[in-house]
PDB file of C-alpha atoms in Angstrom:
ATOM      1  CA  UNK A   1     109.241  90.412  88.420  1.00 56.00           C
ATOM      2  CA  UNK A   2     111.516  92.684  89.944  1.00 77.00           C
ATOM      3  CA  UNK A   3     112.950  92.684  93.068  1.00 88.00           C
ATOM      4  CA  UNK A   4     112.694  95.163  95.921  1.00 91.00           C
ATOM      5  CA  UNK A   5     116.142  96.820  97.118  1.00 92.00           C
ATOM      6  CA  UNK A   6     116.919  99.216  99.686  1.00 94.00           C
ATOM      7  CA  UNK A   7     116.281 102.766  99.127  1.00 94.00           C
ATOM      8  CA  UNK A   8     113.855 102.073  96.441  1.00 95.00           C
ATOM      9  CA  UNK A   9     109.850 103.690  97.196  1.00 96.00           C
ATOM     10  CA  UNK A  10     107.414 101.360  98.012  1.00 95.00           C
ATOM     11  CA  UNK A  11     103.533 101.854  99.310  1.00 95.00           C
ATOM     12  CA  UNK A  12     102.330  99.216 101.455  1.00 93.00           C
ATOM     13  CA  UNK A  13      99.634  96.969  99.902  1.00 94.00           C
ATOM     14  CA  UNK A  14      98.303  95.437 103.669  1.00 93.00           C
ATOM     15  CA  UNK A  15      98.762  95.908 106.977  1.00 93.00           C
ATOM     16  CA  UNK A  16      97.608  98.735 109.367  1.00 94.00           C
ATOM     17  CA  UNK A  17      99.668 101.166 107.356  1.00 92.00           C
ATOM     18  CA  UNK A  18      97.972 100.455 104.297  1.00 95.00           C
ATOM     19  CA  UNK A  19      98.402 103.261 101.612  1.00 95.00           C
ATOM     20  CA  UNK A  20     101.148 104.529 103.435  1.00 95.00           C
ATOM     21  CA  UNK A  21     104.979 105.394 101.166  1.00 96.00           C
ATOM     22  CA  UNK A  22     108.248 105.020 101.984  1.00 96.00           C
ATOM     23  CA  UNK A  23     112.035 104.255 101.746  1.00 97.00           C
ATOM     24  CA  UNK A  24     112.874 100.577 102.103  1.00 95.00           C
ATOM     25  CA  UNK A  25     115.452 101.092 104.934  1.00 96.00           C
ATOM     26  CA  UNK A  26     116.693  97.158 104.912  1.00 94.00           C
ATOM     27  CA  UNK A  27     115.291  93.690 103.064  1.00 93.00           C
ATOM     28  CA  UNK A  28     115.223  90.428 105.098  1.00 92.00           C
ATOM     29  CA  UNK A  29     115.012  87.682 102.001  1.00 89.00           C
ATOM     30  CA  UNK A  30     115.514  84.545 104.118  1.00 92.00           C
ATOM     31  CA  UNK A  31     112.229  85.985 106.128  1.00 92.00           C
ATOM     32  CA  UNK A  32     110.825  87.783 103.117  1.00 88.00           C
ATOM     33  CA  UNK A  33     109.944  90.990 104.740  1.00 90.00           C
ATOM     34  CA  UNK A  34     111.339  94.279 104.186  1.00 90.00           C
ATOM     35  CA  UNK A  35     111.767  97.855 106.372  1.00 91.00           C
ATOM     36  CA  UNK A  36     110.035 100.883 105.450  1.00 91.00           C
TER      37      UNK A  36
END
């Protein structure tokens, strides 16, 4: 699997902004989130 770095595009899988594309902005790994 590969990982997820900042400033790749991503579309959100859950949430209330489901189906929704971005830029990941920052990754959090110790909390294993990441901002879109």
């Amino acid at each position: 699997m590969q990982k997820i770095r900042k400033g790749d595009k991503v579309v959100v899988l859950a949430g209330k902004d489901k189906g929704r594309s971005g830029e990941v902005l920052s990754v959090q790994p110790k909390e294993d989130t990441a901002l879109v």
